[in-house]
mmCIF file of C-alpha atoms in Angstrom:
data_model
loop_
_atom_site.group_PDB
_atom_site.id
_atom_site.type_symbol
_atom_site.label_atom_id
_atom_site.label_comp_id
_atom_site.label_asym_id
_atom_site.label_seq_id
_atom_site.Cartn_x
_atom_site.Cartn_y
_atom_site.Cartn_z
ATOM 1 C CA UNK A 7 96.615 138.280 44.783
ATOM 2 C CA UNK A 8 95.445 137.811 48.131
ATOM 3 C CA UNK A 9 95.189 133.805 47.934
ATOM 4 C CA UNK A 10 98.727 133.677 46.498
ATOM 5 C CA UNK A 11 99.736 135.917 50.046
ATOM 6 C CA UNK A 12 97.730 133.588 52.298
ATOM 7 C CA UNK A 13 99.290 130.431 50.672
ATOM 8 C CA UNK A 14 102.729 131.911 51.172
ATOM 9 C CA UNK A 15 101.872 133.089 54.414
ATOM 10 C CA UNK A 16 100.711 129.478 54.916
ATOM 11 C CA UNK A 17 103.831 127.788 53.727
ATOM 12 C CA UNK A 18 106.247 130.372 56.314
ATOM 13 C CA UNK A 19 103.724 129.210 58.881
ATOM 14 C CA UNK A 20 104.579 125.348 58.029
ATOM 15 C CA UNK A 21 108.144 126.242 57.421
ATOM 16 C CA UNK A 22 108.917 127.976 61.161
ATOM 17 C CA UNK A 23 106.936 125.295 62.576
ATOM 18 C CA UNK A 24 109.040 122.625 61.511
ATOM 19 C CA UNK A 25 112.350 125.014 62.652
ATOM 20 C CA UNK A 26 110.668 124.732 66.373
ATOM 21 C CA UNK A 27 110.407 121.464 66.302
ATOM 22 C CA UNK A 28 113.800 120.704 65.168
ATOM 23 C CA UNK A 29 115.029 123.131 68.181
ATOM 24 C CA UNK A 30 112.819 121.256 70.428
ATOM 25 C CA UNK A 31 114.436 117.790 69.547
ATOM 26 C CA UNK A 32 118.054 119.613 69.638
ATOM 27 C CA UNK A 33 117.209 120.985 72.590
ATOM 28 C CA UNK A 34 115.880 118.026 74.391
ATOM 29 C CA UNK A 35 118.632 116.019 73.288
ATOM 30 C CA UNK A 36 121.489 118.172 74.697
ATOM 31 C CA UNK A 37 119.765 118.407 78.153
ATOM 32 C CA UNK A 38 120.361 116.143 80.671
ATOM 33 C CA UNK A 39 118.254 113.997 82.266
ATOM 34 C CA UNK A 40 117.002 114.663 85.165
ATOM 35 C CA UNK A 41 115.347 112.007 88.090
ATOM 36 C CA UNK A 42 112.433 112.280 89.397
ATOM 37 C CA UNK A 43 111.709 114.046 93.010
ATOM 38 C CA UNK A 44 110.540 111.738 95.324
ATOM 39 C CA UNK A 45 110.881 109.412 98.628
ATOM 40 C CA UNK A 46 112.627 106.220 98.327
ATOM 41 C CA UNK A 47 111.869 103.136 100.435
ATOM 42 C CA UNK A 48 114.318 101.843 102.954
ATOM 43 C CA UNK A 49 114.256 98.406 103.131
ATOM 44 C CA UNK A 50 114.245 96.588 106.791
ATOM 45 C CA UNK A 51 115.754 93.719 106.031
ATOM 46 C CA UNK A 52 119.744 94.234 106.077
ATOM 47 C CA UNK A 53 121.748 93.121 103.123
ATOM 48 C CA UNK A 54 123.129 89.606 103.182
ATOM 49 C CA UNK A 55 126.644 89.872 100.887
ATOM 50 C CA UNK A 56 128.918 92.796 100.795
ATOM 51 C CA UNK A 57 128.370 95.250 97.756
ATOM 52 C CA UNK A 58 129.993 94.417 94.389
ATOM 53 C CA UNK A 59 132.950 96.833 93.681
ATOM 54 C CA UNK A 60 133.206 99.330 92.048
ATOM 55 C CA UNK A 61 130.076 100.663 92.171
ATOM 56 C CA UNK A 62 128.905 102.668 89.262
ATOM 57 C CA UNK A 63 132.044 101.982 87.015
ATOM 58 C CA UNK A 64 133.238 105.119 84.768
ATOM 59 C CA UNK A 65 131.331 108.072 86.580
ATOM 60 C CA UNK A 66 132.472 110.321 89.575
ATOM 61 C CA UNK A 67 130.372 110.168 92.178
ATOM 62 C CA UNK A 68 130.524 113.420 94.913
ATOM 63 C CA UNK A 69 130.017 112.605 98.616
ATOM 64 C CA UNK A 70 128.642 114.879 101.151
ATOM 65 C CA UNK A 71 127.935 114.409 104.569
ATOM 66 C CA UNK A 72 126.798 116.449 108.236
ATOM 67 C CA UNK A 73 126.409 115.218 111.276
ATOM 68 C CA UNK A 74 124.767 116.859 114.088
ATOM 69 C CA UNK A 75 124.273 115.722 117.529
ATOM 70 C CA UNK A 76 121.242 117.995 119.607
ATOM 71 C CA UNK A 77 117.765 117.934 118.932
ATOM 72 C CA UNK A 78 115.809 117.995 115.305
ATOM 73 C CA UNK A 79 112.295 117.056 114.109
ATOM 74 C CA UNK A 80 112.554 113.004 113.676
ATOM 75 C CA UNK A 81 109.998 110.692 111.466
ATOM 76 C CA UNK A 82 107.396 109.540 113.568
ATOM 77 C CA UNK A 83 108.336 111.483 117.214
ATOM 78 C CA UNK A 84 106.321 114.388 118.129
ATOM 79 C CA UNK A 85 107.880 117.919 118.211
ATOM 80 C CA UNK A 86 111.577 118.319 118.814
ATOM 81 C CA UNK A 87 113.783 115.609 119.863
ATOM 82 C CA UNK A 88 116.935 114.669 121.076
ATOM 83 C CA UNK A 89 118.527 113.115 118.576
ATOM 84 C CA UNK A 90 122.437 112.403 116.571
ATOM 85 C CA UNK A 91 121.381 112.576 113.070
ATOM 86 C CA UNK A 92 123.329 111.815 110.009
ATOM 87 C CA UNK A 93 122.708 112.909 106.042
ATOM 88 C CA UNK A 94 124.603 112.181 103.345
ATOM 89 C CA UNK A 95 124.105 113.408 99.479
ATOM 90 C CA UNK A 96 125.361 111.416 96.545
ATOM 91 C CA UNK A 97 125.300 113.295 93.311
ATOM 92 C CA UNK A 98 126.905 112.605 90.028
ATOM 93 C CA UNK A 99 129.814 114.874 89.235
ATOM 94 C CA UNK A 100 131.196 115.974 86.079
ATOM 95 C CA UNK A 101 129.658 114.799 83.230
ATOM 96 C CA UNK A 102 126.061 116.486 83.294
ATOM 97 C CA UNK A 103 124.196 113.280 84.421
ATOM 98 C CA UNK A 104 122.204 113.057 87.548
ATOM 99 C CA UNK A 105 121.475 110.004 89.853
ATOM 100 C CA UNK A 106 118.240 108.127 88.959
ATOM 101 C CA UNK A 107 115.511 107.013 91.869
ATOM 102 C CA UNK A 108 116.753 103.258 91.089
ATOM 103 C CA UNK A 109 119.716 104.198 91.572
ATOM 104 C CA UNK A 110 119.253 106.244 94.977
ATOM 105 C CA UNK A 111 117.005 103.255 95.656
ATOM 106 C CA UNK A 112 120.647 100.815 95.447
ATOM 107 C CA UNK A 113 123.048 103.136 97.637
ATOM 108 C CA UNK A 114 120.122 103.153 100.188
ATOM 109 C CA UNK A 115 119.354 99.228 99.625
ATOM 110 C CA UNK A 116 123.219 98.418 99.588
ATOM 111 C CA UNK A 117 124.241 100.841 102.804
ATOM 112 C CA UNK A 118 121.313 101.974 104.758
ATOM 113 C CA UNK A 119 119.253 99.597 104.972
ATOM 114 C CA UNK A 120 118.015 97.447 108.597
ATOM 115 C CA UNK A 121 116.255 98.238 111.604
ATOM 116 C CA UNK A 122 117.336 98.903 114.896
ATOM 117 C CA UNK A 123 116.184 100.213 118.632
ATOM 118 C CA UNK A 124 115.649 104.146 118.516
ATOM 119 C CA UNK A 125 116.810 104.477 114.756
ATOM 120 C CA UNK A 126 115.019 105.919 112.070
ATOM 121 C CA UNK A 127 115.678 106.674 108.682
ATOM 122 C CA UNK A 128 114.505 108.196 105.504
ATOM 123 C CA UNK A 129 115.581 108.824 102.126
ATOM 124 C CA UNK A 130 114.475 110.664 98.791
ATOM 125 C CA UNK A 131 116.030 112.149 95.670
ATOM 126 C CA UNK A 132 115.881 116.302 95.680
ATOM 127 C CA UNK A 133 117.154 118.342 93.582
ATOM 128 C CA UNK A 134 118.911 115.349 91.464
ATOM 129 C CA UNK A 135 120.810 114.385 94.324
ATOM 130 C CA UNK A 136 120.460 111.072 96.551
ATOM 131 C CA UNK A 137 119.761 112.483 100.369
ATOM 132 C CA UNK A 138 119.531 109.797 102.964
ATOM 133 C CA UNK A 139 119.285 111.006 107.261
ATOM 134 C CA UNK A 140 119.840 108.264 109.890
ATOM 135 C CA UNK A 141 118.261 109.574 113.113
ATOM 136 C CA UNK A 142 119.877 107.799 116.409
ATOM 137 C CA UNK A 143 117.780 108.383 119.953
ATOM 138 C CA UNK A 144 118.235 107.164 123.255
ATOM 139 C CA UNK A 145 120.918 105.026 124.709
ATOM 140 C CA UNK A 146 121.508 104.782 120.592
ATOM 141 C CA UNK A 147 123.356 107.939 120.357
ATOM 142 C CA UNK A 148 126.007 106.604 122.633
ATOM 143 C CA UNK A 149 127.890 105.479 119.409
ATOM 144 C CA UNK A 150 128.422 109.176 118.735
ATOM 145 C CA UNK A 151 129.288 110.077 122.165
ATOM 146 C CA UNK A 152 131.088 109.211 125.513
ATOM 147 C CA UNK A 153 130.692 110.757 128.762
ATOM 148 C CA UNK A 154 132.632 110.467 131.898
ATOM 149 C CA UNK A 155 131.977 110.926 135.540
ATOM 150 C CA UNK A 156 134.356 113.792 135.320
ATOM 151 C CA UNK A 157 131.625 115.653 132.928
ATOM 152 C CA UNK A 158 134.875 115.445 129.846
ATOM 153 C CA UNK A 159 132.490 114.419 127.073
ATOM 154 C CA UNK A 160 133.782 113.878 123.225
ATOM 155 C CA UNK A 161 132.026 112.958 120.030
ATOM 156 C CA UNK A 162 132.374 110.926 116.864
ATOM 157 C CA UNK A 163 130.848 110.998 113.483
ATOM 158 C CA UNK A 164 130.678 106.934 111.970
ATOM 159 C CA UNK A 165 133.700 108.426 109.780
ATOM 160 C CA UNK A 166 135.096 104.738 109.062
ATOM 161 C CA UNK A 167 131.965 103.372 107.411
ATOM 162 C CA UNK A 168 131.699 106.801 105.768
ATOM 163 C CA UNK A 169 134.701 106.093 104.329
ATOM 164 C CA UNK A 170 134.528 102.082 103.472
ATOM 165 C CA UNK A 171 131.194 103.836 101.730
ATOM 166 C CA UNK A 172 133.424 106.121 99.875
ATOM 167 C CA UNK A 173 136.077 103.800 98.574
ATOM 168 C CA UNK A 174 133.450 101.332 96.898
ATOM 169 C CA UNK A 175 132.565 103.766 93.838
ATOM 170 C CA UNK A 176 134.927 103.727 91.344
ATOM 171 C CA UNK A 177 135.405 107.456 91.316
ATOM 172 C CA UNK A 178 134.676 109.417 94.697
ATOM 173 C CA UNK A 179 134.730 113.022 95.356
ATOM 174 C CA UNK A 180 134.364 113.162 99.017
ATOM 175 C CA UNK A 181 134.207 116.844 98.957
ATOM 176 C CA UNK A 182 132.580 117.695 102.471
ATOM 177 C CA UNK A 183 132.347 116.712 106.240
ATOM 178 C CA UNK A 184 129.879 119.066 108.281
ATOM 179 C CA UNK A 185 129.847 118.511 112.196
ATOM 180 C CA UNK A 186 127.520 120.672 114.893
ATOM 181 C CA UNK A 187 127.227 119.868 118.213
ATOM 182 C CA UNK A 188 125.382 121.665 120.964
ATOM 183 C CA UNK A 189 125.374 120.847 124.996
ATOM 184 C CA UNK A 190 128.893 121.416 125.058
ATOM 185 C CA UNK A 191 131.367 124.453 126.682
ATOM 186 C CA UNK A 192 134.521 124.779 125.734
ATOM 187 C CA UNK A 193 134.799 122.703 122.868
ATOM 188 C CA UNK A 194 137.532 122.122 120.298
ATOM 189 C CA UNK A 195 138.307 120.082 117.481
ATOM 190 C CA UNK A 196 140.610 117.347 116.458
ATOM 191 C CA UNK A 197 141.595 116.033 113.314
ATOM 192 C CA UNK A 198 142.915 120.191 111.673
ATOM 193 C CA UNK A 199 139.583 121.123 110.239
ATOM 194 C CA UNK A 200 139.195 123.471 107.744
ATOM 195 C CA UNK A 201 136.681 125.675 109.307
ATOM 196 C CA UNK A 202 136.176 126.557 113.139
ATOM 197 C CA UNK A 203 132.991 128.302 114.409
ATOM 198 C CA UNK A 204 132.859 127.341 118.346
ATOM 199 C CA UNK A 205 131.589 127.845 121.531
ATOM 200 C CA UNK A 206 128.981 130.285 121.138
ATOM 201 C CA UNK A 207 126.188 130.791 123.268
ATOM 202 C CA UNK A 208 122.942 130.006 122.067
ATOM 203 C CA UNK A 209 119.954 130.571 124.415
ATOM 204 C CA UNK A 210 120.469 128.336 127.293
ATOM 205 C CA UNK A 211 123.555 126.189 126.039
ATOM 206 C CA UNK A 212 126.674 126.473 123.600
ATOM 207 C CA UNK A 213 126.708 125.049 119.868
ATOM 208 C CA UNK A 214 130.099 124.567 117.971
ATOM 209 C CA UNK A 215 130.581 123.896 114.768
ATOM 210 C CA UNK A 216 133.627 122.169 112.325
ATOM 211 C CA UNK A 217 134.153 121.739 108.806
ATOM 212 C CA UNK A 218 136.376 120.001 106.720
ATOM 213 C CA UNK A 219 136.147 120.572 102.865
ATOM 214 C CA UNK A 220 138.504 119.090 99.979
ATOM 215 C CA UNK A 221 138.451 122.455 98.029
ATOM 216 C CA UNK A 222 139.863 124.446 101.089
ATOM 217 C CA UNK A 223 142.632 122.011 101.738
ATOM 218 C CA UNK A 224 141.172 119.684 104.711
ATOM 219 C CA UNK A 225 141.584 116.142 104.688
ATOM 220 C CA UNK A 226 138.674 114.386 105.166
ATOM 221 C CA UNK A 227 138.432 111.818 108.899
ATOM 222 C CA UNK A 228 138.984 108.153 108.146
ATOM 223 C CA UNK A 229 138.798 106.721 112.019
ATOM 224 C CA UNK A 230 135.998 106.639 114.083
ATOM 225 C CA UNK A 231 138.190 108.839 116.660
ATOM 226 C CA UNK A 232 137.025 111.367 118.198
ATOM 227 C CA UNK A 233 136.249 114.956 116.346
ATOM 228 C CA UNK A 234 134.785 117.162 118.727
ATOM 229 C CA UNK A 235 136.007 117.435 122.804
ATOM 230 C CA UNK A 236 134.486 119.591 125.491
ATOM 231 C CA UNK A 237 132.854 119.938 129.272
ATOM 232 C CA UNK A 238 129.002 118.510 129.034
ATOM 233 C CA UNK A 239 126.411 121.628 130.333
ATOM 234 C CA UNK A 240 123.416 120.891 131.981
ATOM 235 C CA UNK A 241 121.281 121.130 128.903
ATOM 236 C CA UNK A 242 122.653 118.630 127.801
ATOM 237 C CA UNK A 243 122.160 115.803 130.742
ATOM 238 C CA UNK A 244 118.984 117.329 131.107
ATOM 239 C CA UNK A 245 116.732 119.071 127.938
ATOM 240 C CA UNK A 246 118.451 116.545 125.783
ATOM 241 C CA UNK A 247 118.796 113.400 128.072
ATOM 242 C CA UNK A 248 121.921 112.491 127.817
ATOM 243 C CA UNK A 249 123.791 109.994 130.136
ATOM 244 C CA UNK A 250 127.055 108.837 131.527
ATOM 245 C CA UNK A 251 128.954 105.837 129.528
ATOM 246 C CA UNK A 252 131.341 104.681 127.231
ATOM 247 C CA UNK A 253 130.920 104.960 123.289
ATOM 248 C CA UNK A 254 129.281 102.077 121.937
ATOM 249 C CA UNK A 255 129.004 99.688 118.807
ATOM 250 C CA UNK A 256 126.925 101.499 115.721
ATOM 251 C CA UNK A 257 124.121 98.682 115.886
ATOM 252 C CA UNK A 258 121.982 100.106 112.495
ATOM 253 C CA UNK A 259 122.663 100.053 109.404
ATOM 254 C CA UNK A 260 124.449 96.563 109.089
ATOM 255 C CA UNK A 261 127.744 97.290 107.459
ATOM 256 C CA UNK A 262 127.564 95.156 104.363
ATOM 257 C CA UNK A 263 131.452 95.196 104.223
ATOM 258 C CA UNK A 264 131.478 93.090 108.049
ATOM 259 C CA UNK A 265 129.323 90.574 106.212
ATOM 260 C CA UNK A 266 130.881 86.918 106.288
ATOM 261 C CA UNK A 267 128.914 85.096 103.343
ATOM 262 C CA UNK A 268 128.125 81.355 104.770
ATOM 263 C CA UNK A 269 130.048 78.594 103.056
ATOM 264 C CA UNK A 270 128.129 76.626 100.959
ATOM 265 C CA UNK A 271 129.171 73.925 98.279
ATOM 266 C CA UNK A 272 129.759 74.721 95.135
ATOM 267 C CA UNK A 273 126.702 72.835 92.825
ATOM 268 C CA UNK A 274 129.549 72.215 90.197
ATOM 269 C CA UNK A 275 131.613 70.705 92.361
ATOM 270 C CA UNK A 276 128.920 68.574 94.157
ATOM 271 C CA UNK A 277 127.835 67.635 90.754
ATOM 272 C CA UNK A 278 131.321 66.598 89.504
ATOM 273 C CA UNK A 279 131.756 64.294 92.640
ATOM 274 C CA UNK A 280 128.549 62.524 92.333
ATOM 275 C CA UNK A 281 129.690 61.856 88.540
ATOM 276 C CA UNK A 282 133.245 60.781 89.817
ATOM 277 C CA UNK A 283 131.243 58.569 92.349
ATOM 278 C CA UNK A 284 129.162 56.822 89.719
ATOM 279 C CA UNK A 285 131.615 56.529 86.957
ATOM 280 C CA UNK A 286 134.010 54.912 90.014
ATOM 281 C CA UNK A 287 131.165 52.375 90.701
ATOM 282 C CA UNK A 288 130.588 52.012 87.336
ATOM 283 C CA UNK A 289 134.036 51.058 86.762
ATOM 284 C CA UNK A 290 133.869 48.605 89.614
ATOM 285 C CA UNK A 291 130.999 47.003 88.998
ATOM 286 C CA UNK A 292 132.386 46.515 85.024
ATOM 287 C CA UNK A 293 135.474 45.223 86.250
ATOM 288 C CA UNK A 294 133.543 43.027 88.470
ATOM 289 C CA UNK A 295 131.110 41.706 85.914
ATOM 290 C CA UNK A 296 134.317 40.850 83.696
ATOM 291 C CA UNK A 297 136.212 38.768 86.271
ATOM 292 C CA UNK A 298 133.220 36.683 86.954
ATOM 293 C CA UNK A 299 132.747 36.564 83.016
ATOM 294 C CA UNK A 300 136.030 35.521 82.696
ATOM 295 C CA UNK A 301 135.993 32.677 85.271
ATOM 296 C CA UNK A 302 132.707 31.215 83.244
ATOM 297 C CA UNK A 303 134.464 31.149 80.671
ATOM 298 C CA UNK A 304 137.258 29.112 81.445
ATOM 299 C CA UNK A 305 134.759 27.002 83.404
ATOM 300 C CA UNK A 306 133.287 26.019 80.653
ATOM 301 C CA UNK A 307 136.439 24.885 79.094
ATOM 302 C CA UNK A 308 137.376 23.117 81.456
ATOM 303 C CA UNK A 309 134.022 21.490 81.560
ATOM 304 C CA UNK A 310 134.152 20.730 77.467
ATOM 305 C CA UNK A 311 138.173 19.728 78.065
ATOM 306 C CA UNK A 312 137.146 17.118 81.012
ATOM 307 C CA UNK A 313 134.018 15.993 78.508
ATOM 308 C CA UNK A 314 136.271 15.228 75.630
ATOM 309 C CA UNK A 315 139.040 13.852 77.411
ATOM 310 C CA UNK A 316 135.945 10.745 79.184
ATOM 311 C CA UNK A 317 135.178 10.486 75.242
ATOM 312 C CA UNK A 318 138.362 9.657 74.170
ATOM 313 C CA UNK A 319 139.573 7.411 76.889
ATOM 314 C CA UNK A 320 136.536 5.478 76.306
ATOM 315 C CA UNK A 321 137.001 4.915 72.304
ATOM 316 C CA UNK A 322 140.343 3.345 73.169
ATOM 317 C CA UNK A 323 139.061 1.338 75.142
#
C-alpha cells in the first residue's frame, strides 16, 4: 500500500513539474524582451553620409528631450560646472518591444557622434530606453545663448536638429520638450508652451522653467528661435561665467543631414567606358587590318594580271 502511494505521489510530482515548465516557456514567450543596462560608446569620428531613411521601418519610436542651461556634474570636470546640457530618450512605443544596446549604439553612432572644444558626451541604455546628454562649456554654450551689452539675454534649445532627428524614423512620437534655465530675472517664454513655472528665486539667482508636451496640447519648437527671454543677473556673468556675444554655430555633433557626399565615379560606368574604348579600338584596328588586307589582295592581282598578260604577248610573238 504504501509503495503504490509513493509511486503515485511520484508520478503528481513528475506531472506538476512538467505544468511549471510549460508556464515557464508560456510565460517567457509572452514577455518582452528587454536590453541590457549599460553604457554605450560614442564614437569620435563624425559620420561621413547622411542616415538612411526611415529609420527603424514599422515601429513607433517616442522622443523625449530637456535642456537645461546652469551648472550640473559633467564627465571628466571636477565638482559642479557651468554647463548647457542636452538629453534625449528614445524608447519604443506601442507594441511591447524595447530598444536594444545595438540599436542605442546606431542613434548615438548616426546623430551624436564627433568631438569638439568644451563638449562632452555620454550615452547608455536605462530602464529600456536609449538616454544620450551632450554637455556644452565655455565659449561653447554660446550656441544656446546670446547676450547683449544691454544685459537682454535669450536662449535656444538646438530644436531644428531635434527635429531633422525626429522626422528620420518612420514613426515618431515626439511627446516632450523640457527647458530650465537659471541666471535669469524676469523671464518669459516664446513659442505658447504648455507649462509655465518662472522666475522664482532660488538662493542667490532665479530659475524658470517651460514645458511643452503633445498630450496637453503644445506643439512641439521646430526653429532654432529663441524659447526663453529675460535680464542676465550677476550669477550668471559671474558663478557661471558667462559672457557678452552673439549666438553661435552648434560646432558638435556633425549634423549628418548637412553632409555633402563627395562625387566619385560610378565603377559601372568607368567600367562600361573602358569597354566602349576598347571595343572602339578594336573596331578600328579591324577595319584597319581589312583595308590593308584588301589592298594586298588586289595587289596581287594585279601582279598575277601584269604576269600573264608578259606571257601571252610573248607566245604570239
Amino acid at each position: 500500500m504504501m509503495a503504490t502511494v509513493t509511486g503515485v505521489c511520484r508520478r503528481v510530482a513528475r506531472w506538476m513539474a512538467g505544468l511549471a515548465a510549460v508556464a515557464c516557456c508560456v510565460a517567457g514567450a509572452a514577455l518582452p524582451a528587454h536590453a541590457d543596462d549599460g553604457p554605450v560608446p560614442v564614437p569620435s569620428t563624425p559620420p561621413t553620409a547622411a542616415p538612411t531613411t526611415p529609420m527603424f521601418p514599422g515601429r513607433t519610436i517616442r522622443m523625449r528631450a530637456r535642456f537645461e542651461f546652469g551648472e550640473d556634474i559633467v564627465p571628466g570636470q571636477q565638482g559642479i560646472t557651468p554647463t548647457a546640457y542636452l538629453t534625449l530618450v528614445f524608447s519604443e512605443w506601442g507594441n511591447g518591444r524595447n530598444l536594444t544596446e545595438q540599436e542605442c549604439q546606431d542613434l548615438v553612432s548616426t546623430f551624436w557622434s564627433g568631438t569638439g572644444p568644451d563638449y562632452q558626451v555620454e550615452a547608455a541604455v536605462k530602464y529600456d530606453d536609449c538616454q544620450i546628454k551632450a554637455y556644452y562649456l565655455g565659449e561653447a554654450r554660446h550656441a544656446f545663448y546670446s547676450l547683449d551689452e544691454s544685459g537682454h539675454m535669450q536662449v535656444r534649445p538646438p530644436m531644428a536638429y531635434l527635429n531633422q532627428i525626429a522626422t528620420s524614423f518612420d514613426n515618431v512620437y515626439f511627446k516632450r520638450l523640457d527647458f530650465d534655465v537659471v541666471g535669469m530675472n524676469n523671464a518669459y517664454c516664446n513659442a505658447n508652451p504648455s507649462k509655465e513655472d518662472l522666475n522664482n528665486l532660488v538662493v542667490l539667482s532665479h530659475a524658470s522653467s517651460c514645458v511643452w508636451d503633445v498630450d496637453d496640447g503644445a506643439t512641439i519648437p521646430t526653429t532654432d528661435e529663441p524659447l526663453m527671454e529675460g535680464d542676465v543677473e550677476d550669477y550668471f556673468t559671474g558663478k557661471l561665467a558667462g559672457t557678452v556675444g552673439p549666438f553661435t554655430d552648434l560646432v558638435a555633433p556633425v549634423n549628418p543631414f548637412t553632409i555633402t557626399p563627395t562625387p566619385t565615379t560610378d565603377p559601372a560606368t568607368g567600367a562600361s567606358s573602358a569597354a566602349s574604348g576598347d571595343q572602339s579600338q578594336r573596331g578600328e584596328s579591324s577595319s584597319t587590318g581589312l583595308l590593308i588586307g584588301i589592298g594586298a589582295a588586289i595587289a596581287a592581282l594585279l601582279l598575277v594580271g601584269t604576269g600573264a598578260l608578259v606571257i601571252a604577248l610573248r607566245r604570239k610573238k
